[in-house]
C-alpha positions as a printed Julia matrix, in Angstrom:
208×3 Matrix{Float64}:
 -45.86  -102.4   -21.92
 -46.02  -106.2   -21.9
 -42.71  -107.62  -20.72
 -42.88  -110.51  -23.19
 -43.18  -108.14  -26.16
 -40.88  -105.4   -24.9
 -38.0   -106.28  -27.25
 -40.23  -106.9   -30.24
 -41.98  -103.55  -29.89
 -38.64  -101.75  -29.99
 -36.79  -103.94  -32.49
 -36.29  -101.2   -35.09
 -34.72   -98.81  -32.6
 -32.59  -101.6   -31.12
 -31.24  -102.57  -34.55
 -30.47   -98.89  -35.27
 -28.54   -98.54  -32.0
 -26.59  -101.76  -32.65
 -25.77  -100.38  -36.11
 -24.45   -97.14  -34.58
 -22.36   -99.07  -32.07
 -20.99  -101.4   -34.76
 -19.9    -98.53  -37.01
 -18.42   -96.13  -34.47
 -17.29   -98.21  -31.48
 -16.34  -101.73  -32.57
 -13.61  -100.65  -35.05
 -12.11   -98.09  -32.66
 -12.13  -100.35  -29.61
 -10.97  -103.51  -31.37
  -7.66  -102.18  -32.71
  -4.73  -101.76  -30.33
  -2.46   -98.85  -31.28
  -0.39   -98.56  -28.08
   0.63  -101.07  -25.43
  -0.26   -98.52  -22.77
  -3.92   -98.77  -23.83
  -4.16  -102.43  -22.86
  -1.93  -102.57  -19.76
  -4.92  -102.5   -17.41
  -6.7   -105.33  -19.22
  -3.54  -107.44  -19.51
  -3.12  -107.13  -15.78
  -6.41  -108.96  -15.3
  -5.25  -111.77  -17.57
  -1.83  -112.14  -15.91
  -3.31  -112.06  -12.41
  -5.99  -114.62  -13.26
  -3.4   -116.94  -14.84
  -1.26  -116.62  -11.76
  -4.05  -117.3    -9.29
  -5.86  -120.15  -11.02
  -3.14  -121.76  -13.15
  -0.1   -121.25  -10.94
   1.66  -119.08  -13.5
   2.69  -116.22  -11.23
   5.71  -114.38  -12.54
   9.16  -114.84  -11.04
   9.47  -112.61   -7.97
  12.91  -111.45   -9.1
  11.4   -109.52  -11.99
   8.01  -108.7   -10.43
   8.88  -105.01  -10.07
  10.32  -104.49  -13.52
   8.8   -103.21  -16.74
   8.23  -106.81  -17.82
   5.06  -107.02  -15.74
   1.92  -104.97  -16.55
   1.39  -102.47  -13.73
   3.61  -104.71  -11.57
   0.77  -107.24  -11.28
  -1.03  -105.66   -8.34
  -3.92  -107.79   -7.06
  -6.31  -104.88   -6.65
  -9.39  -106.24   -8.41
 -12.53  -108.02   -7.25
 -12.96  -111.85   -7.17
 -15.46  -111.82  -10.02
 -13.02  -110.1   -12.37
 -10.3   -112.66  -11.64
 -12.68  -115.56  -12.29
 -13.99  -113.97  -15.48
 -10.5   -113.14  -16.75
  -9.45  -116.73  -16.11
 -12.41  -118.05  -18.11
 -11.91  -115.62  -21.01
  -8.16  -116.3   -20.94
  -6.97  -113.69  -23.4
  -7.21  -110.09  -24.6
  -9.17  -110.95  -27.77
 -11.79  -112.9   -25.83
 -12.13  -110.06  -23.32
 -12.65  -107.49  -26.09
 -15.32  -109.63  -27.8
 -17.05  -110.41  -24.5
 -17.07  -106.75  -23.5
 -18.61  -105.77  -26.83
 -21.49  -108.17  -26.17
 -21.88  -106.8   -22.63
 -22.01  -103.23  -23.94
 -24.61  -104.08  -26.59
 -26.74  -105.85  -23.99
 -26.39  -102.87  -21.65
 -27.44  -100.14  -24.05
 -30.4   -102.24  -25.24
 -31.62  -102.55  -21.65
 -30.83   -98.88  -21.06
 -32.9    -97.85  -24.08
 -35.87   -99.96  -22.98
 -35.62   -98.52  -19.46
 -35.48   -94.91  -20.68
 -38.23   -95.59  -23.21
 -40.64   -96.22  -20.34
 -40.46   -92.57  -19.3
 -39.59   -90.71  -22.49
 -40.3    -90.53  -26.21
 -38.58   -92.63  -28.87
 -36.5    -89.67  -30.02
 -35.24   -88.76  -26.55
 -34.54   -92.4   -25.7
 -32.42   -92.81  -28.84
 -30.54   -89.56  -28.09
 -29.79   -90.6   -24.49
 -28.73   -94.1   -25.52
 -26.54   -92.78  -28.34
 -24.86   -90.51  -25.81
 -24.18   -93.52  -23.6
 -22.68   -95.38  -26.56
 -20.27   -92.57  -27.43
 -19.29   -91.51  -23.91
 -19.18   -94.62  -21.75
 -17.38   -97.44  -23.53
 -13.63   -98.05  -23.66
 -13.19  -101.75  -24.39
  -9.41  -101.8   -23.93
  -9.8   -100.65  -20.31
 -11.6   -103.76  -19.07
 -13.04  -103.57  -15.58
 -15.91  -104.49  -13.31
 -18.0   -101.54  -14.49
 -18.62  -103.16  -17.88
 -19.93  -106.3   -16.18
 -22.2   -104.64  -13.62
 -23.76  -102.07  -15.99
 -26.08  -104.56  -17.75
 -26.83  -106.22  -14.4
 -27.91  -102.89  -12.89
 -30.04  -102.03  -15.93
 -31.64  -105.48  -15.78
 -32.47  -105.05  -12.09
 -34.13  -101.67  -12.66
 -36.06  -103.0   -15.64
 -37.36  -105.98  -13.66
 -38.21  -103.88  -10.64
 -40.04  -101.06  -12.4
 -41.68  -103.16  -15.11
 -44.79  -103.82  -13.02
 -46.42  -102.01  -10.14
 -45.8   -105.04   -7.94
 -42.87  -107.39   -8.6
 -43.74  -111.07   -8.22
 -41.65  -113.56   -6.23
 -39.78  -114.88   -9.28
 -38.77  -111.34  -10.27
 -37.6   -110.63   -6.71
 -35.5   -113.81   -6.66
 -33.88  -112.84   -9.98
 -33.28  -109.31   -8.68
 -31.62  -110.71   -5.54
 -29.44  -113.02   -7.65
 -28.36  -110.13   -9.9
 -27.55  -107.98   -6.85
 -25.38  -110.83   -5.59
 -23.56  -110.97   -8.93
 -22.96  -107.22   -8.78
 -21.47  -107.65   -5.29
 -19.06  -110.31   -6.6
 -17.8   -107.98   -9.33
 -18.01  -104.63   -7.54
 -18.72  -104.68   -3.82
 -19.65  -101.04   -3.32
 -22.19  -101.13   -6.17
 -23.56  -104.44   -4.88
 -24.15  -103.13   -1.36
 -25.63   -99.91   -2.73
 -28.1   -101.79   -4.95
 -29.06  -104.21   -2.17
 -29.86  -101.29    0.14
 -31.67   -99.26   -2.53
 -33.72  -102.17   -3.89
 -34.54  -103.43   -0.37
 -35.72   -99.95    0.63
 -37.7    -99.58   -2.6
 -39.42  -102.96   -2.05
 -40.38  -101.89    1.48
 -41.92   -98.57    0.43
 -43.44  -100.07   -2.72
 -45.34  -102.56   -0.58
 -46.43   -99.79    1.77
 -47.73   -97.74   -1.14
 -50.0   -100.57   -2.33
 -51.18  -101.36    1.21
 -49.53  -104.77    1.44
 -48.88  -105.98    4.97
 -45.56  -107.44    6.07
 -45.35  -110.63    8.08
 -42.43  -110.28   10.47
 -42.9   -113.66   12.16
């Protein structure tokens, strides 16, 4: 399938999946019914404000109920930077919706390469209903579209060109910033795959 036309050839299915997501997931994940549902996401916002805008909470009340999850700095650097840029729960929810839409579009196109239209829609619909909880913002929602993009770039052609490899390396670096274990895993897996892929097509390596 031509990479330039890959979205246009699947535009009907993509619109259908976006429609499903818009009906069933956006309303549910955009309304906050309980404070407990957004504690985790608020913690990102408070921590980012404290780190980058010097708004850390008074230490005398740091261990009270006034602070979400007691403001533990347990997240990755990328999440703190992103939370600082988004600067609010509403912006995070909207941003995460766009990330999710981008992810399941890439996921559908990736699955479509090895399965029928019907099966690809079923698998992607399952992802839509089972995987997304917007109020629980975390690194997973950021790295999912990055991982799908890497796989799509890598397996799109029999031999990835240099530009594709540079983009793949950049995306692996972004994954590492947001989720270190996934970043290292993808670097190792993609590096190994590039090595064996070149062996399979008889391409020689220049070590010096």
